[in-house]
PDB file of C-alpha atoms and ligand atoms in Angstrom:
ATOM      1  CA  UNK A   1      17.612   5.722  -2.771  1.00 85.00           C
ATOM      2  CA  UNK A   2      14.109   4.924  -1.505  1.00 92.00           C
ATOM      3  CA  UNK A   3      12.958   1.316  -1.743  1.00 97.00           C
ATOM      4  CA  UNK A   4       9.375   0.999  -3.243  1.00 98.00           C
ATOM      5  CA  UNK A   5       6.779  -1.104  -2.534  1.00 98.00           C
ATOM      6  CA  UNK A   6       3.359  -1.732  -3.709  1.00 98.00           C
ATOM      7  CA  UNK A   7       0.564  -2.887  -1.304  1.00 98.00           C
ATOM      8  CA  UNK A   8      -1.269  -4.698  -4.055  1.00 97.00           C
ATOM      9  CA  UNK A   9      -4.417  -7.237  -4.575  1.00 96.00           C
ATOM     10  CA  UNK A  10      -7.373  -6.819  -6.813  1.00 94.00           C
ATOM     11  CA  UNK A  11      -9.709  -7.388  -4.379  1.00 94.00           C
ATOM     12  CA  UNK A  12     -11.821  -5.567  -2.446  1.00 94.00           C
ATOM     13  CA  UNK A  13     -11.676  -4.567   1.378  1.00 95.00           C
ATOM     14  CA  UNK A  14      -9.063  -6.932   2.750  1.00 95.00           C
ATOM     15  CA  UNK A  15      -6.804  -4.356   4.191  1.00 97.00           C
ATOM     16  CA  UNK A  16      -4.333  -2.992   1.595  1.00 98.00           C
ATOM     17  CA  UNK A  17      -4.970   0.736   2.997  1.00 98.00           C
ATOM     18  CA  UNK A  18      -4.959  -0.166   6.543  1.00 98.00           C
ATOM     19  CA  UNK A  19      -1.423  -2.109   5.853  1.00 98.00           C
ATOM     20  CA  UNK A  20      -0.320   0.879   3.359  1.00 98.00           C
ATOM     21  CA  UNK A  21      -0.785   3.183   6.152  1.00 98.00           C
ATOM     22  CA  UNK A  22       0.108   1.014   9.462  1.00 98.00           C
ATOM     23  CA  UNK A  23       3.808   0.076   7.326  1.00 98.00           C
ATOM     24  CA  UNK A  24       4.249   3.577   6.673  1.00 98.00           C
ATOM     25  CA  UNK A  25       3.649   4.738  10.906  1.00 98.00           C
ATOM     26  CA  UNK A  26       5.984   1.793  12.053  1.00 98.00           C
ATOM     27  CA  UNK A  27       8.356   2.497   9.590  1.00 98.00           C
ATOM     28  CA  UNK A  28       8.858   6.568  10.760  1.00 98.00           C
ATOM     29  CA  UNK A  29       8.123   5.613  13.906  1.00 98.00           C
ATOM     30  CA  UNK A  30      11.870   3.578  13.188  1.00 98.00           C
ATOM     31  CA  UNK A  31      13.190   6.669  12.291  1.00 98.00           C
ATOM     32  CA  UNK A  32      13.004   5.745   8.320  1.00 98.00           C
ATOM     33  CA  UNK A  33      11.546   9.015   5.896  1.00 98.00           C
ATOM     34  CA  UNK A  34       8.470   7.220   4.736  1.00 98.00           C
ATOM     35  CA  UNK A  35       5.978   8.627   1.481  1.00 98.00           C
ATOM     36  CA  UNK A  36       3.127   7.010   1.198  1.00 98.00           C
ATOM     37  CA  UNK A  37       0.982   6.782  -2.251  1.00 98.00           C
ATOM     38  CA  UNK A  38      -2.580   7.322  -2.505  1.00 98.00           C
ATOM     39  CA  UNK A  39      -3.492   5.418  -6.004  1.00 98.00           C
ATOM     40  CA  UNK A  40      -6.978   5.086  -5.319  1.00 97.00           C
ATOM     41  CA  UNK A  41     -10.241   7.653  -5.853  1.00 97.00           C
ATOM     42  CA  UNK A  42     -11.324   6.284  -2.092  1.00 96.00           C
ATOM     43  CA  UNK A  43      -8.520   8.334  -0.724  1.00 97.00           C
ATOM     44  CA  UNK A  44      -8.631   5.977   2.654  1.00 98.00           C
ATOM     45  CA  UNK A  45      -4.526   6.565   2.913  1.00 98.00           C
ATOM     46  CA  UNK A  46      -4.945  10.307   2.284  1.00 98.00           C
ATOM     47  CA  UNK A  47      -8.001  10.260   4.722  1.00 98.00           C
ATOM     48  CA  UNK A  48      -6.301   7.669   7.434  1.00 98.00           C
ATOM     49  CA  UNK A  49      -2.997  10.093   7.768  1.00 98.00           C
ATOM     50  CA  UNK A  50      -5.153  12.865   8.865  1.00 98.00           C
ATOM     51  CA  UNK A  51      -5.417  14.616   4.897  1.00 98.00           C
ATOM     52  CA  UNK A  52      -8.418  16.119   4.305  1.00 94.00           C
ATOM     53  CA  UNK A  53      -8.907  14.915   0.466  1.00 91.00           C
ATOM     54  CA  UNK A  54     -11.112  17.936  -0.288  1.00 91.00           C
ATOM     55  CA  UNK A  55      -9.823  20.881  -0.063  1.00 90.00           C
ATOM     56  CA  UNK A  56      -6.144  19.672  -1.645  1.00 95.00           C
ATOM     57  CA  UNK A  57      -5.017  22.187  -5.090  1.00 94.00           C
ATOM     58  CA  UNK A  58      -3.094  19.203  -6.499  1.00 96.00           C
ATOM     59  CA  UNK A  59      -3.526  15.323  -6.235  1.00 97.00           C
ATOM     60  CA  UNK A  60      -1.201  12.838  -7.694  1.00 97.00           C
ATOM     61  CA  UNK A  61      -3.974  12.756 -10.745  1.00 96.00           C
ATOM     62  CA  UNK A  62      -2.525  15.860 -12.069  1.00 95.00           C
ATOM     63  CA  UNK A  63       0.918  14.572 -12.139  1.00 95.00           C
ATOM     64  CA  UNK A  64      -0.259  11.491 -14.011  1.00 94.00           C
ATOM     65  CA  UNK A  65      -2.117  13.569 -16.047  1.00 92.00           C
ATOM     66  CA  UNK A  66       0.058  16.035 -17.022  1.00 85.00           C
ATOM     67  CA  UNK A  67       2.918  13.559 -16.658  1.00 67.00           C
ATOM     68  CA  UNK A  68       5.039  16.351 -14.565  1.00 68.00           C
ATOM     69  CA  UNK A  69       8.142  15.143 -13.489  1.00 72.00           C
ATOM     70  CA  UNK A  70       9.649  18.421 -12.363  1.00 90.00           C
ATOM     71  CA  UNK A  71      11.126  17.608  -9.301  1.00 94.00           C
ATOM     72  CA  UNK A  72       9.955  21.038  -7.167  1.00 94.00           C
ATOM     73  CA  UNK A  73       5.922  20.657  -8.789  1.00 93.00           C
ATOM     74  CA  UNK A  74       5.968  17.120  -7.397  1.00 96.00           C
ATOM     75  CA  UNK A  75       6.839  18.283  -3.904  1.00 96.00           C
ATOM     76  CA  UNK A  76       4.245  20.541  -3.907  1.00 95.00           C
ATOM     77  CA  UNK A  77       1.794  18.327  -4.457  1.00 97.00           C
ATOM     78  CA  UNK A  78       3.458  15.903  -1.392  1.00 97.00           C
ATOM     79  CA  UNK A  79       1.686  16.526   1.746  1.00 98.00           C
ATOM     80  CA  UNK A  80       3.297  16.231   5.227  1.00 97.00           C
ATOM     81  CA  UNK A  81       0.862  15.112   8.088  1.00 98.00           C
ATOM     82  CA  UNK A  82       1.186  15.886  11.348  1.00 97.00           C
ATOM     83  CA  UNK A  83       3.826  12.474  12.015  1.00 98.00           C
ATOM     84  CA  UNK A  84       7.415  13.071  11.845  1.00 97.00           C
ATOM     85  CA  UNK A  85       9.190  11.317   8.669  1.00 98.00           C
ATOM     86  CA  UNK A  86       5.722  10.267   7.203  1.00 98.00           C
ATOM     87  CA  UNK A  87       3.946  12.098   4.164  1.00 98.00           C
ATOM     88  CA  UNK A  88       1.408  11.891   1.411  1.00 98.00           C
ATOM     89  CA  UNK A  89       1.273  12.121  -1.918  1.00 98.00           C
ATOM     90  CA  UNK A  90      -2.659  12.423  -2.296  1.00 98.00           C
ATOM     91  CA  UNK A  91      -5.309  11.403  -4.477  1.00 98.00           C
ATOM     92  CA  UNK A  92      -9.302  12.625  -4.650  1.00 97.00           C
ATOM     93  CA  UNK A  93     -12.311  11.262  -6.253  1.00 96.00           C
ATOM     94  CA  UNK A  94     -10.474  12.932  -9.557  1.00 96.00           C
ATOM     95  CA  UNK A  95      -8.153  10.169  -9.651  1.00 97.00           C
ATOM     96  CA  UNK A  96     -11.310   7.666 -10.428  1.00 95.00           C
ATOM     97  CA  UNK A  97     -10.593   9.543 -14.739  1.00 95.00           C
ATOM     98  CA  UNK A  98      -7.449   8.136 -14.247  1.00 94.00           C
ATOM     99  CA  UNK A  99      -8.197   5.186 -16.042  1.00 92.00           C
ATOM    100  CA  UNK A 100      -9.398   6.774 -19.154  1.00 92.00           C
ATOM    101  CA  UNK A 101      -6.575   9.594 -19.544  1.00 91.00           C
ATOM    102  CA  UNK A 102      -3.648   7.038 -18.876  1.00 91.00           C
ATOM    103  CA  UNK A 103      -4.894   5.027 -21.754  1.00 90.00           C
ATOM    104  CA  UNK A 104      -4.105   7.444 -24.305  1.00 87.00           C
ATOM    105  CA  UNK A 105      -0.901   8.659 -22.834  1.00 85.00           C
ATOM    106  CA  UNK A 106       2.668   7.301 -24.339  1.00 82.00           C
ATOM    107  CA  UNK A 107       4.656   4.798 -22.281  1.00 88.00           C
ATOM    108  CA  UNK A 108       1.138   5.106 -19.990  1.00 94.00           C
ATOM    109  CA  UNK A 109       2.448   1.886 -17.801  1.00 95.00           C
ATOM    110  CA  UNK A 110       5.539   4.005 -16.517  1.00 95.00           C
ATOM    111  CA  UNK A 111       3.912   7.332 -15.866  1.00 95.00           C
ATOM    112  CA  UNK A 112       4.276   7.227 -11.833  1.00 96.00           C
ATOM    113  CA  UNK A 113       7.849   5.312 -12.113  1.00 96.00           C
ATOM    114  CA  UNK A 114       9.000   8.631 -13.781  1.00 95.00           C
ATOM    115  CA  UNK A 115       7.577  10.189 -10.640  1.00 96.00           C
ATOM    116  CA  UNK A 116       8.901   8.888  -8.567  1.00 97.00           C
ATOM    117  CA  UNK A 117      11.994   8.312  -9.376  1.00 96.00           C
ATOM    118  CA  UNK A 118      12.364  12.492  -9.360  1.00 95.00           C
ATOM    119  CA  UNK A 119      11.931  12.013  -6.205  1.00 96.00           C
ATOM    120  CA  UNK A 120      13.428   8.871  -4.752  1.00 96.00           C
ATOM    121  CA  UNK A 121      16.559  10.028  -2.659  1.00 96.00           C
ATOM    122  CA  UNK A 122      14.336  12.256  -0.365  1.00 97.00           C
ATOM    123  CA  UNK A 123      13.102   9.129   1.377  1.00 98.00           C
ATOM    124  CA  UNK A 124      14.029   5.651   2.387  1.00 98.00           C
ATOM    125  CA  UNK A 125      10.598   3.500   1.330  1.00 98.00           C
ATOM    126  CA  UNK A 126       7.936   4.975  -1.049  1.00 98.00           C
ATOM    127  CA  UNK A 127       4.712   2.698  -0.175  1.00 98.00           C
ATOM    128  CA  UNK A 128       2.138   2.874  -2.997  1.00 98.00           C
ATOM    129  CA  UNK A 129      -1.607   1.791  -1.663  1.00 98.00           C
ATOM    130  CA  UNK A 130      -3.380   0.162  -4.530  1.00 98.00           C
ATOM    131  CA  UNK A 131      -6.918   0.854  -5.802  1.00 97.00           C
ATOM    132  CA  UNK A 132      -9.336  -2.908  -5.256  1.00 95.00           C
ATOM    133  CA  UNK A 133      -8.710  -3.642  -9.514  1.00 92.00           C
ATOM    134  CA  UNK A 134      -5.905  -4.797 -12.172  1.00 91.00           C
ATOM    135  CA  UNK A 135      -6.305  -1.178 -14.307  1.00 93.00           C
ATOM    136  CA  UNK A 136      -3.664   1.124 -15.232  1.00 95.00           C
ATOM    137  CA  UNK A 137      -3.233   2.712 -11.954  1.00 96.00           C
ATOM    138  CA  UNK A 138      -2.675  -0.697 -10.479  1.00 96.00           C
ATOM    139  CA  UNK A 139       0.179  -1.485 -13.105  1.00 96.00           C
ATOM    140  CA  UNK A 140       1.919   1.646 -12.302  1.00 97.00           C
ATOM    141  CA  UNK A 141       2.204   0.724  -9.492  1.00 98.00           C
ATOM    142  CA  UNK A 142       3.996  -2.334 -10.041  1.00 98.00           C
ATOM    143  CA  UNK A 143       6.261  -0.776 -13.112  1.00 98.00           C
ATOM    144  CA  UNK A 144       7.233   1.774 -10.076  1.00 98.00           C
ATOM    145  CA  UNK A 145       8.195  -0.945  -7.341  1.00 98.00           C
ATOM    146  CA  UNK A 146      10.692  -2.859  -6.731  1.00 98.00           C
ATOM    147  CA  UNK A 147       9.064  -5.544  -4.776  1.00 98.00           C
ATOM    148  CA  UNK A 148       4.843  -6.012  -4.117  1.00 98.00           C
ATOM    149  CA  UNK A 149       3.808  -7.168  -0.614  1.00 98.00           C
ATOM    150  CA  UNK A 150       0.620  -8.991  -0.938  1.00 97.00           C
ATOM    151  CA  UNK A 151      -2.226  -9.065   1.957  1.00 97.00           C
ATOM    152  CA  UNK A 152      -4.499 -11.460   1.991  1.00 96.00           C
ATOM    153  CA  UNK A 153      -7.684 -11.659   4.428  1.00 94.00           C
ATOM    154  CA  UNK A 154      -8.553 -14.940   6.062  1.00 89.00           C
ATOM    155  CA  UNK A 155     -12.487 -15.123   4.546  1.00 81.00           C
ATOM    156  CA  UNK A 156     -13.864 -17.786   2.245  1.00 73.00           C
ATOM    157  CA  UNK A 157     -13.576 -15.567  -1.017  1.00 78.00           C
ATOM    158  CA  UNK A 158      -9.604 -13.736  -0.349  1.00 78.00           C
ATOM    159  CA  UNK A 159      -7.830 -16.672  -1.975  1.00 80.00           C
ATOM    160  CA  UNK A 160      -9.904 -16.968  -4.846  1.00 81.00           C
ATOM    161  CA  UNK A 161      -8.406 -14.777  -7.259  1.00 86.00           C
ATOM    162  CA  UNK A 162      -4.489 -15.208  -6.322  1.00 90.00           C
ATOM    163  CA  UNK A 163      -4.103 -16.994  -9.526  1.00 89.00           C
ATOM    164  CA  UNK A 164      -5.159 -14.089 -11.498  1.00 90.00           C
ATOM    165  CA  UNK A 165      -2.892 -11.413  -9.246  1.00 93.00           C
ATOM    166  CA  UNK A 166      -0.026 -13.705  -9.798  1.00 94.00           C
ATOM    167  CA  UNK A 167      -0.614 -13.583 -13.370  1.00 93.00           C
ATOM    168  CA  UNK A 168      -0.892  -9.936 -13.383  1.00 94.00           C
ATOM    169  CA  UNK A 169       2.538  -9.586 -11.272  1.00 96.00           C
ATOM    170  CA  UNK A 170       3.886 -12.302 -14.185  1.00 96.00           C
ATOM    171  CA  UNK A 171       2.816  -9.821 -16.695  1.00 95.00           C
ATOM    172  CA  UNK A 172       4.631  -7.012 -15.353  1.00 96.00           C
ATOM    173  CA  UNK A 173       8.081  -8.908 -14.644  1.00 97.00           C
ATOM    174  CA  UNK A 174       7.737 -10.293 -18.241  1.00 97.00           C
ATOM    175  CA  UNK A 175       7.199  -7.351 -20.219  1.00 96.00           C
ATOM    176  CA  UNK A 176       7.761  -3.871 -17.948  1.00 95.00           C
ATOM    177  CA  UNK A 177       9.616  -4.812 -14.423  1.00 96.00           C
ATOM    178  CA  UNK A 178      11.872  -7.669 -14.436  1.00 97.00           C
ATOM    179  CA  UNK A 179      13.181  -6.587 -10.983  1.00 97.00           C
ATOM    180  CA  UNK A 180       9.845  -6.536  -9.529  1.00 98.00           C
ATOM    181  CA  UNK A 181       9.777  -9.445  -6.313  1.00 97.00           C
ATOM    182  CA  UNK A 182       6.985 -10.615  -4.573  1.00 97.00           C
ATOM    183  CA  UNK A 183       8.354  -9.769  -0.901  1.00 98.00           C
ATOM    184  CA  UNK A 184       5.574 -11.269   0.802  1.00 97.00           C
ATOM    185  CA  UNK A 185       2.208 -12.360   1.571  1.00 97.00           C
ATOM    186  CA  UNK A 186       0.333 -10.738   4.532  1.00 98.00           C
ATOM    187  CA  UNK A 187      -2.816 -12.465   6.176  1.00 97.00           C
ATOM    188  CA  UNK A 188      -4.912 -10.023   7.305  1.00 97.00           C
ATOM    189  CA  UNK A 189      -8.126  -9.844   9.637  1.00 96.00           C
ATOM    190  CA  UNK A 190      -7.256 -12.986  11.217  1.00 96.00           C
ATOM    191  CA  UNK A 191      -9.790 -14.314  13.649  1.00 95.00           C
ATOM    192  CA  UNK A 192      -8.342 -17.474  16.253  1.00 91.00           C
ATOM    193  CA  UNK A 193     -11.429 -18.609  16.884  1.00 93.00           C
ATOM    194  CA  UNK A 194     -12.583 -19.723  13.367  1.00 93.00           C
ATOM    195  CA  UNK A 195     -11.377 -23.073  11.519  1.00 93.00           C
ATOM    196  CA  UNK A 196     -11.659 -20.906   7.987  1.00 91.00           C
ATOM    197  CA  UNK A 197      -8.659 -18.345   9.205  1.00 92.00           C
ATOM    198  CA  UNK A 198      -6.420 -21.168  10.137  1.00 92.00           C
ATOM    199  CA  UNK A 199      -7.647 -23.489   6.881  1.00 92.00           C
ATOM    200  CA  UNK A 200      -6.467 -20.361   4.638  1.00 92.00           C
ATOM    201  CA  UNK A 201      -3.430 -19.540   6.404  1.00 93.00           C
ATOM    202  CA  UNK A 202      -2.338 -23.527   6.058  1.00 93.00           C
ATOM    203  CA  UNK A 203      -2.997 -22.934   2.147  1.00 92.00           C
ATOM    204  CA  UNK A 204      -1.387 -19.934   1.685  1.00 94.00           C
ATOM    205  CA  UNK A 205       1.665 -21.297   3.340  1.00 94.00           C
ATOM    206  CA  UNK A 206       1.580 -24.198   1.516  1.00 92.00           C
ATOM    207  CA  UNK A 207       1.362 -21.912  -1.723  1.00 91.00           C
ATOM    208  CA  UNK A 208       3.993 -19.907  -0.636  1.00 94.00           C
ATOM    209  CA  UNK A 209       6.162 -21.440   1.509  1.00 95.00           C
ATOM    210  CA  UNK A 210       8.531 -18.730   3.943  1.00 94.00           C
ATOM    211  CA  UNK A 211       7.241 -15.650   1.244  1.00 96.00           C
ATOM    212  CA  UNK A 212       4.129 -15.795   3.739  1.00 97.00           C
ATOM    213  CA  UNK A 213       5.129 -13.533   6.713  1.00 98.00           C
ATOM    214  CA  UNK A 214       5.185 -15.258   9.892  1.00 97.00           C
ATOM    215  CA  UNK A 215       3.053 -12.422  11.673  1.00 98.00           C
ATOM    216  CA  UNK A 216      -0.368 -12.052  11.552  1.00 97.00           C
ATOM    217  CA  UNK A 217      -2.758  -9.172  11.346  1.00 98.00           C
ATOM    218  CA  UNK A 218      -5.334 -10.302  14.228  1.00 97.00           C
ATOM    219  CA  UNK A 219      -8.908  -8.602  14.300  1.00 97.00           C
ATOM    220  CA  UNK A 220      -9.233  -5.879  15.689  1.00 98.00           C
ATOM    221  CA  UNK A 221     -11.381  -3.076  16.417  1.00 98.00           C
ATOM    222  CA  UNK A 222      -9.595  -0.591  17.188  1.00 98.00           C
ATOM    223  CA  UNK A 223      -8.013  -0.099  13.299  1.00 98.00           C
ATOM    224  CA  UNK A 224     -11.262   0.617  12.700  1.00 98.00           C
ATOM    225  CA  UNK A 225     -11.748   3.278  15.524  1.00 98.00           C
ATOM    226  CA  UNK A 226      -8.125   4.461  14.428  1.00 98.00           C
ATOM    227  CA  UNK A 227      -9.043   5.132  10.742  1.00 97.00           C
ATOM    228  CA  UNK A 228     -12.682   7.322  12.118  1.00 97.00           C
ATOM    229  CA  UNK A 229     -10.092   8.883  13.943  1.00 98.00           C
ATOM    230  CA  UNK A 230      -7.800   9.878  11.081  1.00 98.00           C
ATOM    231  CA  UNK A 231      -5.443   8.178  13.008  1.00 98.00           C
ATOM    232  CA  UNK A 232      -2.560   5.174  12.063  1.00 98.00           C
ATOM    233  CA  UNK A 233      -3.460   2.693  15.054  1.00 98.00           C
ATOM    234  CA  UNK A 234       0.642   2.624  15.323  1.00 98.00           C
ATOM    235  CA  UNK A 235      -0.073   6.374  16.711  1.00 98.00           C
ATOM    236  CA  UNK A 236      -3.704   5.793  17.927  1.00 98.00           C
ATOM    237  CA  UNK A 237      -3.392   3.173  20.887  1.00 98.00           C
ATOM    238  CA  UNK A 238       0.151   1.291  21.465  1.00 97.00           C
ATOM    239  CA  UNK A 239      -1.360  -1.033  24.114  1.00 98.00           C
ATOM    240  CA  UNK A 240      -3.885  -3.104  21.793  1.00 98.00           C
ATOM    241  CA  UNK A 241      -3.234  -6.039  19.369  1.00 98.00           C
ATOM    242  CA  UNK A 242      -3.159  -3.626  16.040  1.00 98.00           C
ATOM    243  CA  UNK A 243      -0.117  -2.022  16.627  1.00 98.00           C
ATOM    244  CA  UNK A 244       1.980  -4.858  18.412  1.00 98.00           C
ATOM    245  CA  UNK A 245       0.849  -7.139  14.974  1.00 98.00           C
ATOM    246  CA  UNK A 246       1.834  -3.833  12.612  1.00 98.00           C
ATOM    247  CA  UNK A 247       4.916  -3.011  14.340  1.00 98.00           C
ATOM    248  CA  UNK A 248       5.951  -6.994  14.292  1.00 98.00           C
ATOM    249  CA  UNK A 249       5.286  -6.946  10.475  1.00 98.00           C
ATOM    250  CA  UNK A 250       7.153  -3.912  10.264  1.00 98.00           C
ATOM    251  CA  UNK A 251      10.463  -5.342  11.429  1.00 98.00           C
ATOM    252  CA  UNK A 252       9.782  -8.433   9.929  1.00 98.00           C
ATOM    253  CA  UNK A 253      10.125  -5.986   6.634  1.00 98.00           C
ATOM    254  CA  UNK A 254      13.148  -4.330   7.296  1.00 97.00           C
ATOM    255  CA  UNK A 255      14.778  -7.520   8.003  1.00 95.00           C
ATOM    256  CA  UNK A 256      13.716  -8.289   4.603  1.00 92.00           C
ATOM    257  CA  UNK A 257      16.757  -8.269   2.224  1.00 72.00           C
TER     258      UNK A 257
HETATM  259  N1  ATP B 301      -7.178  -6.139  11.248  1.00 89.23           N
HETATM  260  C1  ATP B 301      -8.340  -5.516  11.133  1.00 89.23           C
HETATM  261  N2  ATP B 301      -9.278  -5.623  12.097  1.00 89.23           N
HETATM  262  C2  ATP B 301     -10.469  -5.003  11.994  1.00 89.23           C
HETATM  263  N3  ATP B 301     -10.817  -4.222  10.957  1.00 89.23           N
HETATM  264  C3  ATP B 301      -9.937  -4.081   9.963  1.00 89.23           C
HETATM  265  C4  ATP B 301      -8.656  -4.703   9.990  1.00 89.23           C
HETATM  266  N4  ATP B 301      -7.997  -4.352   8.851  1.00 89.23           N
HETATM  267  C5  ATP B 301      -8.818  -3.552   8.162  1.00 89.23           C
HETATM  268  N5  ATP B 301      -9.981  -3.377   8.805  1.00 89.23           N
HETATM  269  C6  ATP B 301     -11.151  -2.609   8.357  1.00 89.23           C
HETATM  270  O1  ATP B 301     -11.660  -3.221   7.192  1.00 89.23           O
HETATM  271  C7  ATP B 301     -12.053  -2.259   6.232  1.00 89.23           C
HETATM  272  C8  ATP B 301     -11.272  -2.467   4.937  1.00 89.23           C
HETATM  273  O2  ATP B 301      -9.892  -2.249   5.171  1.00 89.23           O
HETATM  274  P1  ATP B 301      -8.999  -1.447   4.125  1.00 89.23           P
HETATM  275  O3  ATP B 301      -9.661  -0.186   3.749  1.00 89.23           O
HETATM  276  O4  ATP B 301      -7.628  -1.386   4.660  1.00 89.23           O
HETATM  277  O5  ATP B 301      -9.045  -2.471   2.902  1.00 89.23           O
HETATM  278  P2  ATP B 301      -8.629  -2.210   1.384  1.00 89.23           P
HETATM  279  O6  ATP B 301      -8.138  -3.516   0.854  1.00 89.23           O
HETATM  280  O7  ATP B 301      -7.733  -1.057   1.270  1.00 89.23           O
HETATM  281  O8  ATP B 301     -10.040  -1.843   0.742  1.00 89.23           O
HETATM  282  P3  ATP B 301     -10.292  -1.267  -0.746  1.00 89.23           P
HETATM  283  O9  ATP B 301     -10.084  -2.445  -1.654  1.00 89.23           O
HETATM  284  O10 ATP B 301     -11.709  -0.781  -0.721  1.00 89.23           O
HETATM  285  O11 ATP B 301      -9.294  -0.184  -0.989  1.00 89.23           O
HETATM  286  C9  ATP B 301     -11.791  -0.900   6.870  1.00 89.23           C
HETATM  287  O12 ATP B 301     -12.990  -0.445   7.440  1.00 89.23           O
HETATM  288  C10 ATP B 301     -10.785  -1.191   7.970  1.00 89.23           C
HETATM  289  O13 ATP B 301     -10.928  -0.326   9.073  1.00 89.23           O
HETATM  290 MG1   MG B 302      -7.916   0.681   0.106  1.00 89.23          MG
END
């Protein structure tokens, strides 16, 4: 049964889809049957896997939406790409209503864990790419996982609303998701040269102790270049510092247990 895992924090443009969609390459580039969940309108996982967004009949919004949890509609909605052991399950701009139509639905926290768990045994981890905000889709996601991994960029403003994440997560183990475990924290765009990466890197491991993953996701420019290309830097360019830091992180998750 696959292992799910939400790449979650409220905040904005730290790296969740680039992690969401670098975990998911190393991962079937292991050999491991990998589905990766678009839960945000942006679509950047969709997009970054080579999916064109537009032109897709079905997006996960109209399994949320009609809450279908027949096994063969949901796999015809799941898109493979063109990377062995490594599909999609979609989203468009549609999926921005989301918000709105899960509030009125019954049990509308556990909507995608219903999903998903139709369709569990077809792979071995089920990553679920957050939207940048603490709504419904967001706690889905959670109430589907059974562990979070958080990233965290090194700027002046990432650590600022952990507190209120952590309370979120709290939430969700309280009332929905006992199971739920924070596997890890993940600092993202590190830069060497600047005293503010290392200062936040020192405080998050001082918050978190050995939950903070002992790689790091350097800067790099070619991630960027990767996603204009459609392209997981894992498959893009194996020589530069993106892949070697998201293929370190990816065994430092499997030999998470
Ligand atoms: N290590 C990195 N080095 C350089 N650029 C990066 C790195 N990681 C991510 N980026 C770039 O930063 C931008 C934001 O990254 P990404 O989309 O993964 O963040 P996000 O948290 O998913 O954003 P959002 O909250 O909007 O969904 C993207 O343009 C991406 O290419
Ligand atoms: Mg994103």
């Amino acid at each position: 049964m696959g292992k799910v895992i939400s790449i979650f924090n409220q905040k904005g443009g730290i790296g969740k889809s680039t992690t969401t969609i670098n975990l998911g390459a190393g991962l079937s580039k292991k050999g491991y049957r990998v589905l990766l969940v678009d839960l945000d309108p942006q679509s950047n996982t969709t997009i970054g896997v080579g999916v064109d967004s537009e032109i897709l009949d079905k997006t996960i919004y109209d399994l949320l939406t009609n809450k279908n949890d027949n096994k063969h509609e949901i796999m015809k909605v799941v898109q493979f790409t063109e990377y062995e052991k490594l599909d999609v399950l979609p989203s468009d701009i549609t999926l921005s209503n989301a918000e709105i139509t899960l509030s009125n639905a019954m049990s509308r926290e556990s909507v995608l864990s219903k999903i998903l768990n139709k369709i569990k045994d077809d792979y071995d981890y089920i990553l679920l790419d957050c939207p940048p905000s603490l709504g419904l889709l967001s706690i889905n996601g959670l109430v589907a996982s059974d562990g979070v991994i958080i990233p965290v960029a090194t700027s002046f403003f990432s650590i600022k609303g952990i507190k209120h994440l952590l309370d979120t997560i709290e939430l969700v183990q309280d009332n929905l998701k006992p199971e739920l475990e924070i596997i890890g924290v993940l600092i993202t765009m590190f830069d060497s040269r600047k005293k503010i990466s290392k200062d936040i890197r020192s405080q998050l491991v001082e918050a978190f102790g050995d939950k903070v993953f002992k790689t790091v996701i350097r800067i790099n420019s070619e991630i960027e270049y990767s996603q204009d290309n459609k392209t997981p830097v894992i498959f893009y360019n194996q020589s530069c510092n993106g892949y070697l830091d998201y293929m370190n992180f990816t065994k430092e998750v499997l030999n998470y247990e």
